[in-house]
């Protein structure tokens, strides 16, 4: 089945129902927060990739607005923000809809938090419950490139997409 639907903006009712079948992927614009308006029905049976982030202190997320949304397949949520997530933050992935049904068979969430997914099937949203804050950033490796002029450092346990500071 394969195939992908990506981007932002809107797809009108003249197209008909939109089906993301097993093996297919729906992903808005990778690496940024965007929105998609679709009509009339979005049937998610493949992989749905959504971006979130705690940006300027506020929770922001990709958002899909659609008349009818049928959840299914795999939901993958990626934190693209440079800041830690905040307990109590609500990320609305599915906004305006007249009907929301189904259940994702698998949900992959950012590991730096624990999540309440109960409102995903009713309100289209996820809530941060707790955040792992007792981890210490650790450098796990490095490499030189560009004839020795560029040093790339790899590490774990820091805020997502946040640079290490080496003193």
Coordinates of N, CA and C in Angstrom, one line a residue, residues 38-41 64-69 94-101 122:
X38 N -8.9 19.1 6.6 CA -9.3 18.0 5.6 C -10.8 17.8 5.7
X39 N -11.5 17.5 4.6 CA -12.9 17.2 4.6 C -13.1 16.1 3.6
X40 N -14.1 15.3 3.8 CA -15.0 15.2 4.9 C -14.5 14.2 6.0
X41 N -13.9 13.0 5.5 CA -13.4 12.0 6.5 C -12.0 11.7 6.3
X64 N -4.7 18.6 13.2 CA -5.5 18.2 12.1 C -7.0 18.5 12.4
X65 N -7.6 19.3 11.5 CA -9.0 19.6 11.7 C -9.7 18.9 10.5
X66 N -10.8 18.1 10.9 CA -11.5 17.4 9.9 C -12.9 17.1 10.4
X67 N -13.8 16.9 9.4 CA -15.2 16.6 9.8 C -15.3 15.3 10.7
X68 N -14.8 14.2 10.1 CA -14.8 12.9 10.8 C -13.4 12.3 10.8
X69 N -12.9 12.0 11.9 CA -11.6 11.4 12.1 C -11.7 10.0 12.7
X94 N -5.9 16.7 17.3 CA -7.0 16.7 16.4 C -8.0 17.8 16.9
X95 N -8.1 18.9 16.2 CA -8.9 20.0 16.7 C -10.4 19.9 16.3
X96 N -10.8 20.8 15.4 CA -12.2 20.9 15.1 C -12.6 19.6 14.3
X97 N -13.6 18.9 14.9 CA -14.1 17.7 14.2 C -15.5 17.5 14.7
X98 N -16.3 16.8 13.8 CA -17.7 16.6 14.2 C -17.8 15.2 14.8
X99 N -16.9 14.3 14.4 CA -16.9 12.9 14.9 C -15.4 12.4 15.0
X100 N -15.1 11.8 16.2 CA -13.8 11.2 16.4 C -14.1 9.8 17.0
X101 N -13.6 8.8 16.2 CA -13.8 7.4 16.7 C -12.6 6.6 16.4
X122 N -11.4 11.2 22.7 CA -12.6 12.0 22.9 C -12.4 13.4 22.5

